[in-house]
mmCIF file with all atom_site columns, C-alpha atoms in Angstrom:
data_model
loop_
_atom_site.group_PDB
_atom_site.id
_atom_site.type_symbol
_atom_site.label_atom_id
_atom_site.label_alt_id
_atom_site.label_comp_id
_atom_site.label_asym_id
_atom_site.label_entity_id
_atom_site.label_seq_id
_atom_site.pdbx_PDB_ins_code
_atom_site.Cartn_x
_atom_site.Cartn_y
_atom_site.Cartn_z
_atom_site.occupancy
_atom_site.B_iso_or_equiv
_atom_site.pdbx_formal_charge
_atom_site.auth_seq_id
_atom_site.auth_comp_id
_atom_site.auth_asym_id
_atom_site.auth_atom_id
_atom_site.pdbx_PDB_model_num
ATOM 1   C CA . UNK A 1 1   ? 97.779  102.188 81.567  1.00 0.00 ? 1   UNK A CA 1
ATOM 2   C CA . UNK A 1 2   ? 96.771  103.665 84.911  1.00 0.00 ? 2   UNK A CA 1
ATOM 3   C CA . UNK A 1 3   ? 96.423  101.188 87.777  1.00 0.00 ? 3   UNK A CA 1
ATOM 4   C CA . UNK A 1 4   ? 93.934  101.526 90.632  1.00 0.00 ? 4   UNK A CA 1
ATOM 5   C CA . UNK A 1 5   ? 94.804  99.608  93.777  1.00 0.00 ? 5   UNK A CA 1
ATOM 6   C CA . UNK A 1 6   ? 91.728  97.832  95.073  1.00 0.00 ? 6   UNK A CA 1
ATOM 7   C CA . UNK A 1 7   ? 91.391  98.878  98.734  1.00 0.00 ? 7   UNK A CA 1
ATOM 8   C CA . UNK A 1 8   ? 91.043  95.432  100.287 1.00 0.00 ? 8   UNK A CA 1
ATOM 9   C CA . UNK A 1 9   ? 93.906  94.054  98.240  1.00 0.00 ? 9   UNK A CA 1
ATOM 10  C CA . UNK A 1 10  ? 96.237  96.997  98.998  1.00 0.00 ? 10  UNK A CA 1
ATOM 11  C CA . UNK A 1 11  ? 95.291  97.882  102.555 1.00 0.00 ? 11  UNK A CA 1
ATOM 12  C CA . UNK A 1 12  ? 93.946  94.730  104.206 1.00 0.00 ? 12  UNK A CA 1
ATOM 13  C CA . UNK A 1 13  ? 96.094  92.176  102.379 1.00 0.00 ? 13  UNK A CA 1
ATOM 14  C CA . UNK A 1 14  ? 99.113  94.444  101.752 1.00 0.00 ? 14  UNK A CA 1
ATOM 15  C CA . UNK A 1 15  ? 99.291  93.300  98.111  1.00 0.00 ? 15  UNK A CA 1
ATOM 16  C CA . UNK A 1 16  ? 100.526 96.088  95.841  1.00 0.00 ? 16  UNK A CA 1
ATOM 17  C CA . UNK A 1 17  ? 103.661 94.913  94.064  1.00 0.00 ? 17  UNK A CA 1
ATOM 18  C CA . UNK A 1 18  ? 102.326 91.652  92.590  1.00 0.00 ? 18  UNK A CA 1
ATOM 19  C CA . UNK A 1 19  ? 99.542  93.134  90.405  1.00 0.00 ? 19  UNK A CA 1
ATOM 20  C CA . UNK A 1 20  ? 101.942 95.819  89.199  1.00 0.00 ? 20  UNK A CA 1
ATOM 21  C CA . UNK A 1 21  ? 104.669 93.289  88.425  1.00 0.00 ? 21  UNK A CA 1
ATOM 22  C CA . UNK A 1 22  ? 102.167 91.222  86.450  1.00 0.00 ? 22  UNK A CA 1
ATOM 23  C CA . UNK A 1 23  ? 101.038 94.213  84.392  1.00 0.00 ? 23  UNK A CA 1
ATOM 24  C CA . UNK A 1 24  ? 104.582 95.538  83.934  1.00 0.00 ? 24  UNK A CA 1
ATOM 25  C CA . UNK A 1 25  ? 105.585 92.165  82.472  1.00 0.00 ? 25  UNK A CA 1
ATOM 26  C CA . UNK A 1 26  ? 103.388 92.905  79.431  1.00 0.00 ? 26  UNK A CA 1
ATOM 27  C CA . UNK A 1 27  ? 105.670 94.109  76.636  1.00 0.00 ? 27  UNK A CA 1
ATOM 28  C CA . UNK A 1 28  ? 104.995 97.698  75.624  1.00 0.00 ? 28  UNK A CA 1
ATOM 29  C CA . UNK A 1 29  ? 102.735 98.474  78.580  1.00 0.00 ? 29  UNK A CA 1
ATOM 30  C CA . UNK A 1 30  ? 103.655 101.523 80.637  1.00 0.00 ? 30  UNK A CA 1
ATOM 31  C CA . UNK A 1 31  ? 102.062 101.411 84.086  1.00 0.00 ? 31  UNK A CA 1
ATOM 32  C CA . UNK A 1 32  ? 101.016 104.760 85.559  1.00 0.00 ? 32  UNK A CA 1
ATOM 33  C CA . UNK A 1 33  ? 100.238 105.402 89.236  1.00 0.00 ? 33  UNK A CA 1
ATOM 34  C CA . UNK A 1 34  ? 97.762  108.170 90.054  1.00 0.00 ? 34  UNK A CA 1
ATOM 35  C CA . UNK A 1 35  ? 98.141  110.699 92.840  1.00 0.00 ? 35  UNK A CA 1
ATOM 36  C CA . UNK A 1 36  ? 96.365  109.614 96.026  1.00 0.00 ? 36  UNK A CA 1
ATOM 37  C CA . UNK A 1 37  ? 96.733  105.956 94.992  1.00 0.00 ? 37  UNK A CA 1
ATOM 38  C CA . UNK A 1 38  ? 95.532  104.945 98.454  1.00 0.00 ? 38  UNK A CA 1
ATOM 39  C CA . UNK A 1 39  ? 92.194  106.736 98.022  1.00 0.00 ? 39  UNK A CA 1
ATOM 40  C CA . UNK A 1 40  ? 89.164  104.444 97.786  1.00 0.00 ? 40  UNK A CA 1
ATOM 41  C CA . UNK A 1 41  ? 87.102  104.754 94.606  1.00 0.00 ? 41  UNK A CA 1
ATOM 42  C CA . UNK A 1 42  ? 83.888  104.740 96.657  1.00 0.00 ? 42  UNK A CA 1
ATOM 43  C CA . UNK A 1 43  ? 82.621  101.275 95.791  1.00 0.00 ? 43  UNK A CA 1
ATOM 44  C CA . UNK A 1 44  ? 83.795  99.551  98.991  1.00 0.00 ? 44  UNK A CA 1
ATOM 45  C CA . UNK A 1 45  ? 81.463  96.583  98.977  1.00 0.00 ? 45  UNK A CA 1
ATOM 46  C CA . UNK A 1 46  ? 78.005  98.110  99.397  1.00 0.00 ? 46  UNK A CA 1
ATOM 47  C CA . UNK A 1 47  ? 79.195  101.555 100.514 1.00 0.00 ? 47  UNK A CA 1
ATOM 48  C CA . UNK A 1 48  ? 78.120  103.039 97.178  1.00 0.00 ? 48  UNK A CA 1
ATOM 49  C CA . UNK A 1 49  ? 74.606  101.722 97.834  1.00 0.00 ? 49  UNK A CA 1
ATOM 50  C CA . UNK A 1 50  ? 74.412  102.865 101.467 1.00 0.00 ? 50  UNK A CA 1
ATOM 51  C CA . UNK A 1 51  ? 76.139  106.248 101.017 1.00 0.00 ? 51  UNK A CA 1
ATOM 52  C CA . UNK A 1 52  ? 75.624  107.142 97.347  1.00 0.00 ? 52  UNK A CA 1
ATOM 53  C CA . UNK A 1 53  ? 76.567  110.847 97.582  1.00 0.00 ? 53  UNK A CA 1
ATOM 54  C CA . UNK A 1 54  ? 79.823  110.265 99.453  1.00 0.00 ? 54  UNK A CA 1
ATOM 55  C CA . UNK A 1 55  ? 80.638  107.298 97.216  1.00 0.00 ? 55  UNK A CA 1
ATOM 56  C CA . UNK A 1 56  ? 80.011  109.388 94.091  1.00 0.00 ? 56  UNK A CA 1
ATOM 57  C CA . UNK A 1 57  ? 82.351  112.115 95.363  1.00 0.00 ? 57  UNK A CA 1
ATOM 58  C CA . UNK A 1 58  ? 85.069  109.516 95.986  1.00 0.00 ? 58  UNK A CA 1
ATOM 59  C CA . UNK A 1 59  ? 84.402  108.013 92.562  1.00 0.00 ? 59  UNK A CA 1
ATOM 60  C CA . UNK A 1 60  ? 84.739  111.375 90.816  1.00 0.00 ? 60  UNK A CA 1
ATOM 61  C CA . UNK A 1 61  ? 87.961  112.154 92.702  1.00 0.00 ? 61  UNK A CA 1
ATOM 62  C CA . UNK A 1 62  ? 89.487  108.741 91.940  1.00 0.00 ? 62  UNK A CA 1
ATOM 63  C CA . UNK A 1 63  ? 88.449  108.914 88.282  1.00 0.00 ? 63  UNK A CA 1
ATOM 64  C CA . UNK A 1 64  ? 89.949  112.410 87.948  1.00 0.00 ? 64  UNK A CA 1
ATOM 65  C CA . UNK A 1 65  ? 93.230  111.235 89.498  1.00 0.00 ? 65  UNK A CA 1
ATOM 66  C CA . UNK A 1 66  ? 93.383  108.285 87.108  1.00 0.00 ? 66  UNK A CA 1
ATOM 67  C CA . UNK A 1 67  ? 92.508  110.420 84.053  1.00 0.00 ? 67  UNK A CA 1
ATOM 68  C CA . UNK A 1 68  ? 95.175  112.901 85.182  1.00 0.00 ? 68  UNK A CA 1
ATOM 69  C CA . UNK A 1 69  ? 97.843  110.330 84.311  1.00 0.00 ? 69  UNK A CA 1
ATOM 70  C CA . UNK A 1 70  ? 96.701  110.514 80.623  1.00 0.00 ? 70  UNK A CA 1
ATOM 71  C CA . UNK A 1 71  ? 96.221  106.755 80.252  1.00 0.00 ? 71  UNK A CA 1
ATOM 72  C CA . UNK A 1 72  ? 94.911  104.815 77.268  1.00 0.00 ? 72  UNK A CA 1
ATOM 73  C CA . UNK A 1 73  ? 93.105  102.499 79.698  1.00 0.00 ? 73  UNK A CA 1
ATOM 74  C CA . UNK A 1 74  ? 92.690  101.810 83.413  1.00 0.00 ? 74  UNK A CA 1
ATOM 75  C CA . UNK A 1 75  ? 93.211  98.535  85.264  1.00 0.00 ? 75  UNK A CA 1
ATOM 76  C CA . UNK A 1 76  ? 91.494  97.777  88.564  1.00 0.00 ? 76  UNK A CA 1
ATOM 77  C CA . UNK A 1 77  ? 91.636  94.407  90.315  1.00 0.00 ? 77  UNK A CA 1
ATOM 78  C CA . UNK A 1 78  ? 88.168  94.574  91.860  1.00 0.00 ? 78  UNK A CA 1
ATOM 79  C CA . UNK A 1 79  ? 84.921  94.304  89.842  1.00 0.00 ? 79  UNK A CA 1
ATOM 80  C CA . UNK A 1 80  ? 83.198  96.874  92.065  1.00 0.00 ? 80  UNK A CA 1
ATOM 81  C CA . UNK A 1 81  ? 86.045  99.320  91.450  1.00 0.00 ? 81  UNK A CA 1
ATOM 82  C CA . UNK A 1 82  ? 85.860  98.707  87.690  1.00 0.00 ? 82  UNK A CA 1
ATOM 83  C CA . UNK A 1 83  ? 82.169  99.657  87.682  1.00 0.00 ? 83  UNK A CA 1
ATOM 84  C CA . UNK A 1 84  ? 82.572  102.626 90.047  1.00 0.00 ? 84  UNK A CA 1
ATOM 85  C CA . UNK A 1 85  ? 85.528  104.128 88.167  1.00 0.00 ? 85  UNK A CA 1
ATOM 86  C CA . UNK A 1 86  ? 83.916  103.647 84.749  1.00 0.00 ? 86  UNK A CA 1
ATOM 87  C CA . UNK A 1 87  ? 80.757  105.366 85.995  1.00 0.00 ? 87  UNK A CA 1
ATOM 88  C CA . UNK A 1 88  ? 82.665  108.503 87.032  1.00 0.00 ? 88  UNK A CA 1
ATOM 89  C CA . UNK A 1 89  ? 85.059  108.989 84.128  1.00 0.00 ? 89  UNK A CA 1
ATOM 90  C CA . UNK A 1 90  ? 84.634  112.301 82.306  1.00 0.00 ? 90  UNK A CA 1
ATOM 91  C CA . UNK A 1 91  ? 85.543  110.677 78.986  1.00 0.00 ? 91  UNK A CA 1
ATOM 92  C CA . UNK A 1 92  ? 85.099  107.134 77.667  1.00 0.00 ? 92  UNK A CA 1
ATOM 93  C CA . UNK A 1 93  ? 88.061  104.939 78.524  1.00 0.00 ? 93  UNK A CA 1
ATOM 94  C CA . UNK A 1 94  ? 88.380  101.170 78.910  1.00 0.00 ? 94  UNK A CA 1
ATOM 95  C CA . UNK A 1 95  ? 88.443  100.053 82.553  1.00 0.00 ? 95  UNK A CA 1
ATOM 96  C CA . UNK A 1 96  ? 89.647  96.464  82.766  1.00 0.00 ? 96  UNK A CA 1
ATOM 97  C CA . UNK A 1 97  ? 90.395  93.858  85.390  1.00 0.00 ? 97  UNK A CA 1
ATOM 98  C CA . UNK A 1 98  ? 94.070  92.816  84.999  1.00 0.00 ? 98  UNK A CA 1
ATOM 99  C CA . UNK A 1 99  ? 93.015  89.244  84.191  1.00 0.00 ? 99  UNK A CA 1
ATOM 100 C CA . UNK A 1 100 ? 90.723  90.544  81.435  1.00 0.00 ? 100 UNK A CA 1
ATOM 101 C CA . UNK A 1 101 ? 93.693  92.406  79.985  1.00 0.00 ? 101 UNK A CA 1
ATOM 102 C CA . UNK A 1 102 ? 95.857  89.268  80.120  1.00 0.00 ? 102 UNK A CA 1
ATOM 103 C CA . UNK A 1 103 ? 93.106  87.171  78.500  1.00 0.00 ? 103 UNK A CA 1
ATOM 104 C CA . UNK A 1 104 ? 92.920  89.644  75.609  1.00 0.00 ? 104 UNK A CA 1
ATOM 105 C CA . UNK A 1 105 ? 96.692  89.510  75.217  1.00 0.00 ? 105 UNK A CA 1
ATOM 106 C CA . UNK A 1 106 ? 96.711  85.693  75.164  1.00 0.00 ? 106 UNK A CA 1
ATOM 107 C CA . UNK A 1 107 ? 93.873  85.641  72.638  1.00 0.00 ? 107 UNK A CA 1
ATOM 108 C CA . UNK A 1 108 ? 95.668  88.106  70.368  1.00 0.00 ? 108 UNK A CA 1
ATOM 109 C CA . UNK A 1 109 ? 98.905  86.123  70.550  1.00 0.00 ? 109 UNK A CA 1
ATOM 110 C CA . UNK A 1 110 ? 97.102  82.871  69.775  1.00 0.00 ? 110 UNK A CA 1
ATOM 111 C CA . UNK A 1 111 ? 95.463  84.408  66.708  1.00 0.00 ? 111 UNK A CA 1
ATOM 112 C CA . UNK A 1 112 ? 98.790  85.854  65.576  1.00 0.00 ? 112 UNK A CA 1
ATOM 113 C CA . UNK A 1 113 ? 100.774 82.641  65.969  1.00 0.00 ? 113 UNK A CA 1
ATOM 114 C CA . UNK A 1 114 ? 98.150  80.067  64.935  1.00 0.00 ? 114 UNK A CA 1
ATOM 115 C CA . UNK A 1 115 ? 95.595  82.013  62.947  1.00 0.00 ? 115 UNK A CA 1
ATOM 116 C CA . UNK A 1 116 ? 92.923  80.420  65.166  1.00 0.00 ? 116 UNK A CA 1
ATOM 117 C CA . UNK A 1 117 ? 90.251  82.662  66.680  1.00 0.00 ? 117 UNK A CA 1
ATOM 118 C CA . UNK A 1 118 ? 89.873  81.436  70.279  1.00 0.00 ? 118 UNK A CA 1
ATOM 119 C CA . UNK A 1 119 ? 86.718  83.431  70.983  1.00 0.00 ? 119 UNK A CA 1
ATOM 120 C CA . UNK A 1 120 ? 84.427  80.742  69.582  1.00 0.00 ? 120 UNK A CA 1
ATOM 121 C CA . UNK A 1 121 ? 86.250  77.997  71.466  1.00 0.00 ? 121 UNK A CA 1
ATOM 122 C CA . UNK A 1 122 ? 86.084  80.001  74.704  1.00 0.00 ? 122 UNK A CA 1
ATOM 123 C CA . UNK A 1 123 ? 82.337  80.535  74.320  1.00 0.00 ? 123 UNK A CA 1
ATOM 124 C CA . UNK A 1 124 ? 81.759  76.810  73.798  1.00 0.00 ? 124 UNK A CA 1
ATOM 125 C CA . UNK A 1 125 ? 83.802  75.794  76.850  1.00 0.00 ? 125 UNK A CA 1
#
């Protein structure tokens, strides 16, 4: 799985190791870092709305860097980044928020250990 550092999280808040540690704690998951990890994907709040051409170029560059790691999926800890990266991928690939990935893992484990499908219960909650 390739990981995209959300700009605000990485640069403004200096949080890079915690999301990686969380993802690396998932058994069997290999975390891949793209070249130019520090490069913004082009979403940047409303930047992609105000400067669509420049944002699209950043999005294409970030998506290419992520795809270059040959991942099965991409994780990005910002919803705007998830949308921007997915929009610029040259081939279909899941782009997930790390919490979405963890929720899927928990659901799968619950079904495996209890035989109970939590999706219905989650929708009712």
